[in-house]
Amino acid sequence: MDKNEVVNSPTIEELTAKNAELEKQNEVLQAKLKWLEEQFRLSQHKKFGTSSEKTNPDQLELLLFNEAERTANPIVEEPTLETITYRRKKYVGQRAAKLENLPTETIHYRLPEEEQVCLCCGEMVHEMSTDIRRELKVIPAQVKVIEHVQHVYSCRQCEREGIETPIVTAKMPAPIYPKSLASPSAMAYIMNQKYVEGMPLYRQEKQLERLGVYLSRQTLANWMIYGASNWLSILYNRMHELLILHDTLHADETTLQVLDEPGRKADSNSYMWMYRTSRDVPANILYDYQTSRHSKHPQAFLEGFKGYLHVDGYPGYHKLEKVELVGCMAHVRRKFDEALRSLPANIDKKSTIAAEGLQFCNQLFQIEKKITKEFENCSPEQRKTKRLEHSKPVLEAFLTWLKAKRPQVPPKSKLGEAITYTLNQWPKLIVFLKDGRLEIDNNRAERSIKPFVMGRKAWLFAKSMKGARASAIIYSIVESAKENQLNPLNYLTYLFEQLPQLDVSDVTAIDQILPWSKTIPIECRVPIKSK
């Protein structure tokens, strides 16, 4: 062996150090590989799997896809003919009940008098019974021109002999949009099509063309902005004043793309913030367009508000003064659900740590469901008592479990993220125990912001800041209307008929046309569904 080779050969200490370094690199690479595999499985599930987060209380049994084996019972007899007949008759009754709130047009089919003769003896026949068939008739949109002719009167006697001739003009309703073709029903229809049915203006432009009306999408956009800024904003501002008087609210936010924002690129993210009332009070839902997700926006919008605010884990709400934040257990559950779904398919998911965490969340939601079901009209004080009795022990056990499992789980794994998120949010997650009016999650806010998210998929972006603000106002009115059991189209039509005739500085008059007002006409209300 050459002498130089002996001198240059690594020592035991160097080899040990290099081995330790390689092991550390391997550990890092393994962690990255595991994280990428989790992300891939989650991506596949979001693309091809079910979007529901529901799980079976029986230790995630739904994940085994054994419904047929689980529900089959060879002892159960087949239904008899009488049972089938009874069920069919019951179904017919249910169908009739579904139609009872709709206007009915009746068409009678009778024999001509010359044919009301017995084929056997030739005597006149009499009507012994009738057979009735019901079907739905759909009346598509129709467009017609309404001419408002205002008649002006004067006195012929005064015209002939008088010095002055008095002129009397018949009263005519003020227009919703002066010097425009827009009527209350037309403006309401366009708004409803876009903001309730999710039909963009360019598609409405083509739809109107097929009806013989040629209005550009720019004209329709002008209608939306004018109607929102000049009229619906009056209700919006009053609803804002009333919203911050409550002491329990929900908040959420989502992205919005606005093409023409000064000093910003067209693909920059703006935000639509949403604030709403909680349970046991009329639904007051307000959207607020802003150019960023900065904490100054909820601070400005909620200025004067004091109380509880349901939120998710976003820290932008942390700087609110005189506000106690209520955490969302649904977000915690979602984290553990994602951790469970990210696991390989070849392992028993029921016995994993992720499944244990998910079961704690399920237990808490089951308690809430049981309280609601067994104590349907319970007071906030009763709800608080039940939670302290049943939910608090589960939360204490959950916290102990989280602290014990945290050192055992890689922090950058999906399960590690779920545990860390839950511990970080813990002070907010237990606030719902303080007041029976509070809720265990922020799902109420997520449900209210979802219509905007779904509409955004159809129209994609707002052209201008004016358009984005108008959208915020219109969504506020129609979503509040929907939750107060109003028909958005009929309600918008009613508003555009009434607002030009009202003294908009009269707060009492405005309060009478707010979505939860008892004075809203019955024609604006959704018929009560028969049970």
Short mmCIF file of C-alpha atoms in Angstrom, two decimals, residues 147-521:
data_model
loop_
_atom_site.label_atom_id
_atom_site.label_comp_id
_atom_site.label_asym_id
_atom_site.label_seq_id
_atom_site.Cartn_x
_atom_site.Cartn_y
_atom_site.Cartn_z
CA GLU A 147 -95.27 53.32 -21.90
CA HIS A 148 -95.86 55.73 -19.03
CA VAL A 149 -98.12 58.45 -20.38
CA GLN A 150 -98.51 61.35 -17.96
CA HIS A 151 -101.58 63.44 -18.71
CA VAL A 152 -101.54 67.19 -18.15
CA TYR A 153 -104.75 69.15 -17.51
CA SER A 154 -105.74 72.79 -17.74
CA CYS A 155 -108.94 74.84 -17.53
CA ARG A 156 -110.49 76.04 -20.82
CA GLN A 157 -112.40 78.80 -19.03
CA CYS A 158 -109.19 80.20 -17.58
CA GLU A 159 -107.47 79.79 -20.92
CA ARG A 160 -110.12 82.01 -22.56
CA GLU A 161 -110.73 84.60 -19.88
CA GLY A 162 -108.20 84.28 -17.12
CA ILE A 163 -104.84 85.96 -16.62
CA GLU A 164 -103.19 82.72 -15.47
CA THR A 165 -104.10 79.19 -16.40
CA PRO A 166 -103.53 76.57 -13.64
CA ILE A 167 -101.88 73.39 -14.89
CA VAL A 168 -102.55 70.07 -13.13
CA THR A 169 -100.39 67.04 -13.86
CA ALA A 170 -101.42 63.49 -13.01
CA LYS A 171 -99.15 61.71 -10.56
CA MET A 172 -96.71 59.25 -12.05
CA PRO A 173 -94.22 57.01 -10.18
CA ALA A 174 -90.63 58.26 -10.23
CA PRO A 175 -88.38 56.14 -12.47
CA ILE A 176 -85.74 53.83 -11.07
CA TYR A 177 -83.14 55.07 -13.56
CA PRO A 178 -84.05 58.36 -15.31
CA LYS A 179 -83.53 58.55 -19.09
CA SER A 180 -83.03 54.80 -19.25
CA LEU A 181 -85.01 51.79 -20.43
CA ALA A 182 -84.53 50.18 -17.00
CA SER A 183 -87.71 49.39 -15.09
CA PRO A 184 -87.89 47.99 -11.55
CA SER A 185 -88.65 44.51 -12.90
CA ALA A 186 -85.93 44.65 -15.59
CA MET A 187 -83.22 45.78 -13.18
CA ALA A 188 -84.32 43.20 -10.62
CA TYR A 189 -84.35 40.45 -13.25
CA ILE A 190 -80.80 41.18 -14.45
CA MET A 191 -79.53 41.33 -10.85
CA ASN A 192 -81.26 38.09 -9.92
CA GLN A 193 -79.90 36.30 -12.99
CA LYS A 194 -76.32 37.27 -12.18
CA TYR A 195 -76.16 37.33 -8.39
CA VAL A 196 -78.61 34.54 -7.56
CA GLU A 197 -78.58 32.28 -10.62
CA GLY A 198 -74.92 32.89 -11.50
CA MET A 199 -75.47 33.98 -15.12
CA PRO A 200 -72.79 36.46 -16.33
CA LEU A 201 -73.89 39.60 -18.15
CA TYR A 202 -72.45 38.48 -21.49
CA ARG A 203 -74.74 35.44 -21.42
CA GLN A 204 -77.69 37.57 -20.42
CA GLU A 205 -76.90 39.87 -23.34
CA LYS A 206 -77.32 36.91 -25.71
CA GLN A 207 -80.43 35.70 -23.90
CA LEU A 208 -82.07 39.10 -24.31
CA GLU A 209 -81.16 39.15 -28.00
CA ARG A 210 -83.12 35.93 -28.46
CA LEU A 211 -86.08 37.72 -26.90
CA GLY A 212 -85.71 40.60 -29.36
CA VAL A 213 -84.03 43.03 -26.95
CA TYR A 214 -80.63 44.44 -27.90
CA LEU A 215 -78.86 45.75 -24.82
CA SER A 216 -75.08 45.61 -24.54
CA ARG A 217 -73.43 44.11 -21.49
CA GLN A 218 -71.98 47.58 -20.77
CA THR A 219 -75.54 48.90 -20.47
CA LEU A 220 -76.48 46.02 -18.18
CA ALA A 221 -73.37 46.66 -16.08
CA ASN A 222 -74.35 50.32 -15.77
CA TRP A 223 -77.76 49.25 -14.51
CA MET A 224 -76.18 47.05 -11.85
CA ILE A 225 -73.83 49.76 -10.62
CA TYR A 226 -76.54 52.45 -10.66
CA GLY A 227 -79.11 50.27 -8.89
CA ALA A 228 -76.63 49.23 -6.21
CA SER A 229 -74.95 52.60 -5.65
CA ASN A 230 -78.04 54.83 -5.80
CA TRP A 231 -80.70 52.63 -4.23
CA LEU A 232 -79.58 49.39 -2.58
CA SER A 233 -76.74 51.18 -0.80
CA ILE A 234 -79.40 52.94 1.29
CA LEU A 235 -80.48 49.59 2.73
CA TYR A 236 -76.87 48.40 2.94
CA ASN A 237 -75.80 51.36 5.08
CA ARG A 238 -78.76 50.93 7.41
CA MET A 239 -78.08 47.19 7.71
CA HIS A 240 -74.47 48.03 8.60
CA GLU A 241 -75.62 50.37 11.37
CA LEU A 242 -77.84 47.62 12.80
CA LEU A 243 -75.23 44.86 12.39
CA ILE A 244 -72.66 46.35 14.75
CA LEU A 245 -75.32 46.77 17.46
CA HIS A 246 -75.32 42.99 17.95
CA ASP A 247 -72.82 41.40 20.32
CA THR A 248 -72.41 38.08 18.47
CA LEU A 249 -71.26 38.01 14.83
CA HIS A 250 -69.52 35.80 12.25
CA ALA A 251 -66.84 36.83 9.73
CA ASP A 252 -65.04 35.29 6.78
CA GLU A 253 -63.22 36.40 3.63
CA THR A 254 -62.38 35.11 0.16
CA THR A 255 -60.43 36.25 -2.87
CA LEU A 256 -61.72 38.41 -5.72
CA GLN A 257 -60.02 39.49 -8.93
CA VAL A 258 -60.61 43.10 -10.02
CA LEU A 259 -59.04 44.01 -13.36
CA ASP A 260 -58.83 47.82 -13.11
CA GLU A 261 -57.41 48.76 -9.73
CA PRO A 262 -55.07 51.77 -9.78
CA GLY A 263 -51.44 50.79 -9.26
CA ARG A 264 -52.14 47.05 -9.24
CA LYS A 265 -51.75 44.27 -11.76
CA ALA A 266 -54.90 42.73 -13.22
CA ASP A 267 -54.11 39.32 -11.69
CA SER A 268 -53.66 40.72 -8.15
CA ASN A 269 -55.84 39.27 -5.42
CA SER A 270 -58.41 41.53 -3.83
CA TYR A 271 -60.79 40.31 -1.12
CA MET A 272 -64.47 40.11 -0.40
CA TRP A 273 -65.03 40.19 3.36
CA MET A 274 -68.30 38.93 4.83
CA TYR A 275 -69.90 39.74 8.18
CA ARG A 276 -73.20 38.42 9.47
CA THR A 277 -75.42 37.91 12.50
CA SER A 278 -75.45 34.70 14.51
CA ARG A 279 -78.25 32.38 15.57
CA ASP A 280 -81.59 33.38 17.12
CA VAL A 281 -81.74 36.79 15.35
CA PRO A 282 -82.82 37.78 11.81
CA ALA A 283 -80.16 37.15 9.19
CA ASN A 284 -78.21 40.32 8.38
CA ILE A 285 -75.43 39.46 5.89
CA LEU A 286 -73.05 42.11 4.59
CA TYR A 287 -70.19 41.83 2.08
CA ASP A 288 -67.35 44.34 1.96
CA TYR A 289 -64.98 44.64 -1.01
CA GLN A 290 -61.38 45.61 -0.18
CA THR A 291 -58.12 45.56 -2.09
CA SER A 292 -56.24 43.47 0.50
CA ARG A 293 -56.52 41.06 3.41
CA HIS A 294 -55.08 43.58 5.86
CA SER A 295 -56.37 43.67 9.43
CA LYS A 296 -57.33 47.35 9.02
CA HIS A 297 -60.37 46.35 6.96
CA PRO A 298 -62.28 44.40 9.65
CA GLN A 299 -61.18 47.05 12.15
CA ALA A 300 -62.82 49.76 10.04
CA PHE A 301 -65.96 47.80 9.17
CA LEU A 302 -66.58 46.62 12.75
CA GLU A 303 -65.79 49.95 14.39
CA GLY A 304 -68.10 50.28 17.39
CA PHE A 305 -68.78 46.52 17.63
CA LYS A 306 -68.29 44.89 21.03
CA GLY A 307 -68.76 41.21 21.72
CA TYR A 308 -67.98 37.80 20.28
CA LEU A 309 -66.80 37.27 16.70
CA HIS A 310 -66.74 33.78 15.12
CA VAL A 311 -63.72 33.44 12.83
CA ASP A 312 -61.30 30.88 11.38
CA GLY A 313 -57.59 30.85 12.16
CA TYR A 314 -56.65 33.92 10.12
CA PRO A 315 -54.65 36.33 12.36
CA GLY A 316 -56.04 39.42 10.60
CA TYR A 317 -58.86 39.52 13.17
CA HIS A 318 -56.53 39.49 16.20
CA LYS A 319 -56.15 43.27 16.39
CA LEU A 320 -59.85 43.93 16.92
CA GLU A 321 -60.41 45.77 20.20
CA LYS A 322 -63.16 44.88 22.67
CA VAL A 323 -63.83 41.72 20.64
CA GLU A 324 -63.38 38.14 21.81
CA LEU A 325 -62.73 35.72 18.97
CA VAL A 326 -64.55 32.39 18.82
CA GLY A 327 -62.61 29.61 17.06
CA CYS A 328 -63.97 27.15 14.53
CA MET A 329 -63.94 23.45 15.42
CA ALA A 330 -64.98 22.63 11.83
CA HIS A 331 -61.56 23.86 10.66
CA VAL A 332 -59.89 21.60 13.23
CA ARG A 333 -61.96 18.67 12.05
CA ARG A 334 -61.05 19.46 8.44
CA LYS A 335 -57.35 19.37 9.32
CA PHE A 336 -57.62 15.90 10.86
CA ASP A 337 -59.81 14.75 7.98
CA GLU A 338 -57.13 15.85 5.49
CA ALA A 339 -54.48 14.08 7.57
CA LEU A 340 -56.54 10.90 7.42
CA ARG A 341 -57.16 11.16 3.68
CA SER A 342 -53.45 11.75 3.01
CA LEU A 343 -52.52 8.34 4.46
CA PRO A 344 -51.65 5.45 2.11
CA ALA A 345 -54.57 3.28 1.07
CA ASN A 346 -52.95 0.04 2.29
CA ILE A 347 -53.05 0.88 6.01
CA ASP A 348 -55.89 0.47 8.50
CA LYS A 349 -57.08 4.06 8.90
CA LYS A 350 -59.35 3.28 11.83
CA SER A 351 -56.40 2.69 14.17
CA THR A 352 -54.35 5.78 13.21
CA ILE A 353 -53.65 8.86 15.31
CA ALA A 354 -55.46 10.98 12.71
CA ALA A 355 -58.60 8.89 13.21
CA GLU A 356 -58.37 9.39 16.98
CA GLY A 357 -58.19 13.17 16.55
CA LEU A 358 -61.09 13.10 14.11
CA GLN A 359 -63.17 11.13 16.58
CA PHE A 360 -62.72 13.81 19.27
CA CYS A 361 -64.09 16.37 16.79
CA ASN A 362 -66.96 14.07 15.80
CA GLN A 363 -67.86 13.58 19.44
CA LEU A 364 -68.12 17.33 20.02
CA PHE A 365 -70.34 17.81 16.95
CA GLN A 366 -72.53 14.88 17.99
CA ILE A 367 -73.09 16.53 21.37
CA GLU A 368 -74.14 19.76 19.61
CA LYS A 369 -76.49 17.82 17.37
CA LYS A 370 -78.00 16.00 20.33
CA ILE A 371 -78.56 19.23 22.24
CA THR A 372 -80.29 20.76 19.22
CA LYS A 373 -82.43 17.67 18.63
CA GLU A 374 -83.47 16.93 22.21
CA PHE A 375 -83.78 20.55 23.32
CA GLU A 376 -85.09 22.19 20.16
CA ASN A 377 -86.26 25.39 21.84
CA CYS A 378 -83.71 25.50 24.62
CA SER A 379 -82.53 28.85 25.93
CA PRO A 380 -78.89 29.96 25.66
CA GLU A 381 -78.52 29.31 29.41
CA GLN A 382 -79.74 25.72 29.00
CA ARG A 383 -77.43 25.18 26.04
CA LYS A 384 -74.48 26.49 28.05
CA THR A 385 -75.31 24.13 30.94
CA LYS A 386 -75.49 21.12 28.61
CA ARG A 387 -72.17 22.02 27.00
CA LEU A 388 -70.43 22.32 30.35
CA GLU A 389 -71.86 18.94 31.31
CA HIS A 390 -71.06 17.05 28.10
CA SER A 391 -68.65 19.01 25.87
CA LYS A 392 -66.19 20.29 28.46
CA PRO A 393 -64.96 16.80 29.54
CA VAL A 394 -64.40 15.86 25.88
CA LEU A 395 -62.43 19.07 25.29
CA GLU A 396 -60.26 18.41 28.34
CA ALA A 397 -59.52 14.88 27.14
CA PHE A 398 -58.82 16.20 23.64
CA LEU A 399 -56.29 18.74 24.98
CA THR A 400 -54.48 16.06 26.99
CA TRP A 401 -54.35 13.84 23.90
CA LEU A 402 -52.99 16.68 21.73
CA LYS A 403 -50.18 17.45 24.15
CA ALA A 404 -49.27 13.76 24.40
CA LYS A 405 -49.25 13.15 20.63
CA ARG A 406 -47.44 16.32 19.57
CA PRO A 407 -43.89 15.00 20.30
CA GLN A 408 -44.67 11.73 18.48
CA VAL A 409 -45.64 13.28 15.14
CA PRO A 410 -43.42 15.02 12.54
CA PRO A 411 -44.43 18.69 12.71
CA LYS A 412 -44.43 19.19 8.91
CA SER A 413 -46.70 16.21 8.20
CA LYS A 414 -50.42 16.74 7.68
CA LEU A 415 -51.13 15.26 11.09
CA GLY A 416 -48.44 17.44 12.68
CA GLU A 417 -50.02 20.52 11.08
CA ALA A 418 -53.45 19.49 12.41
CA ILE A 419 -52.16 19.08 15.98
CA THR A 420 -50.16 22.32 15.89
CA TYR A 421 -53.12 24.26 14.43
CA THR A 422 -55.48 22.92 17.11
CA LEU A 423 -53.12 23.77 19.99
CA ASN A 424 -52.49 27.26 18.61
CA GLN A 425 -56.23 27.88 18.28
CA TRP A 426 -57.17 26.24 21.59
CA PRO A 427 -57.95 29.41 23.61
CA LYS A 428 -60.45 30.44 20.90
CA LEU A 429 -61.87 26.93 20.42
CA ILE A 430 -63.18 26.74 23.99
CA VAL A 431 -64.81 30.20 24.02
CA PHE A 432 -68.13 28.70 22.86
CA LEU A 433 -68.51 27.23 26.38
CA LYS A 434 -68.93 30.76 27.80
CA ASP A 435 -72.23 31.67 26.15
CA GLY A 436 -75.05 29.49 24.86
CA ARG A 437 -75.63 31.83 21.93
CA LEU A 438 -72.21 31.01 20.52
CA GLU A 439 -71.61 28.23 18.01
CA ILE A 440 -68.98 25.51 17.91
CA ASP A 441 -67.92 26.45 14.39
CA ASN A 442 -67.96 29.25 11.84
CA ASN A 443 -69.96 27.25 9.29
CA ARG A 444 -72.70 29.89 9.32
CA ALA A 445 -70.24 32.35 7.77
CA GLU A 446 -68.86 29.79 5.32
CA ARG A 447 -72.38 28.97 4.11
CA SER A 448 -73.07 32.68 3.56
CA ILE A 449 -69.89 33.34 1.61
CA LYS A 450 -70.34 30.22 -0.54
CA PRO A 451 -72.91 31.83 -2.94
CA PHE A 452 -70.32 34.48 -3.78
CA VAL A 453 -67.65 31.80 -4.35
CA MET A 454 -70.02 29.85 -6.62
CA GLY A 455 -70.99 32.99 -8.53
CA ARG A 456 -67.33 33.89 -8.97
CA LYS A 457 -66.81 30.63 -10.86
CA ALA A 458 -69.31 31.86 -13.44
CA TRP A 459 -68.35 35.50 -13.92
CA LEU A 460 -64.65 35.06 -12.88
CA PHE A 461 -63.77 38.69 -12.08
CA ALA A 462 -65.00 42.25 -11.61
CA LYS A 463 -64.04 44.81 -14.25
CA SER A 464 -63.71 47.83 -11.98
CA MET A 465 -63.67 48.84 -8.33
CA LYS A 466 -67.15 50.35 -8.79
CA GLY A 467 -68.37 47.02 -10.08
CA ALA A 468 -66.79 45.16 -7.15
CA ARG A 469 -68.43 47.50 -4.62
CA ALA A 470 -71.77 47.14 -6.40
CA SER A 471 -71.43 43.36 -6.26
CA ALA A 472 -70.78 43.52 -2.52
CA ILE A 473 -73.94 45.57 -1.99
CA ILE A 474 -76.14 43.39 -4.22
CA TYR A 475 -74.89 40.14 -2.68
CA SER A 476 -75.62 41.60 0.77
CA ILE A 477 -79.24 42.33 -0.15
CA VAL A 478 -80.03 39.07 -1.99
CA GLU A 479 -78.31 36.77 0.54
CA SER A 480 -80.04 38.49 3.46
CA ALA A 481 -83.31 38.16 1.54
CA LYS A 482 -82.79 34.45 0.93
CA GLU A 483 -82.07 33.71 4.59
CA ASN A 484 -85.15 35.68 5.62
CA GLN A 485 -87.27 33.46 3.34
CA LEU A 486 -87.79 36.07 0.64
CA ASN A 487 -87.83 35.50 -3.10
CA PRO A 488 -84.85 37.62 -4.27
CA LEU A 489 -86.39 38.52 -7.64
CA ASN A 490 -89.72 39.62 -6.17
CA TYR A 491 -88.01 41.44 -3.31
CA LEU A 492 -85.64 43.36 -5.59
CA THR A 493 -88.56 44.34 -7.81
CA TYR A 494 -90.45 45.56 -4.74
CA LEU A 495 -87.44 47.59 -3.57
CA PHE A 496 -86.93 49.27 -6.93
CA GLU A 497 -90.63 50.14 -7.05
CA GLN A 498 -90.68 51.57 -3.53
CA LEU A 499 -87.32 53.30 -3.07
CA PRO A 500 -87.78 56.08 -5.67
CA GLN A 501 -91.08 57.01 -4.01
CA LEU A 502 -89.73 57.08 -0.43
CA ASP A 503 -88.04 59.76 1.62
CA VAL A 504 -84.71 57.92 1.91
CA SER A 505 -83.70 60.06 4.90
CA ASP A 506 -86.61 58.60 6.89
CA VAL A 507 -85.03 55.74 8.88
CA THR A 508 -88.44 54.37 9.89
CA ALA A 509 -89.48 54.05 6.25
CA ILE A 510 -86.22 52.27 5.36
CA ASP A 511 -86.59 49.89 8.31
CA GLN A 512 -89.97 48.81 6.96
CA ILE A 513 -88.42 47.46 3.74
CA LEU A 514 -85.39 45.70 5.25
CA PRO A 515 -85.29 41.94 4.50
CA TRP A 516 -86.52 40.88 7.96
CA SER A 517 -89.30 43.47 8.19
CA LYS A 518 -92.76 42.09 8.94
CA THR A 519 -94.27 44.60 6.51
CA ILE A 520 -92.73 43.03 3.40
CA PRO A 521 -95.62 41.95 1.12
#
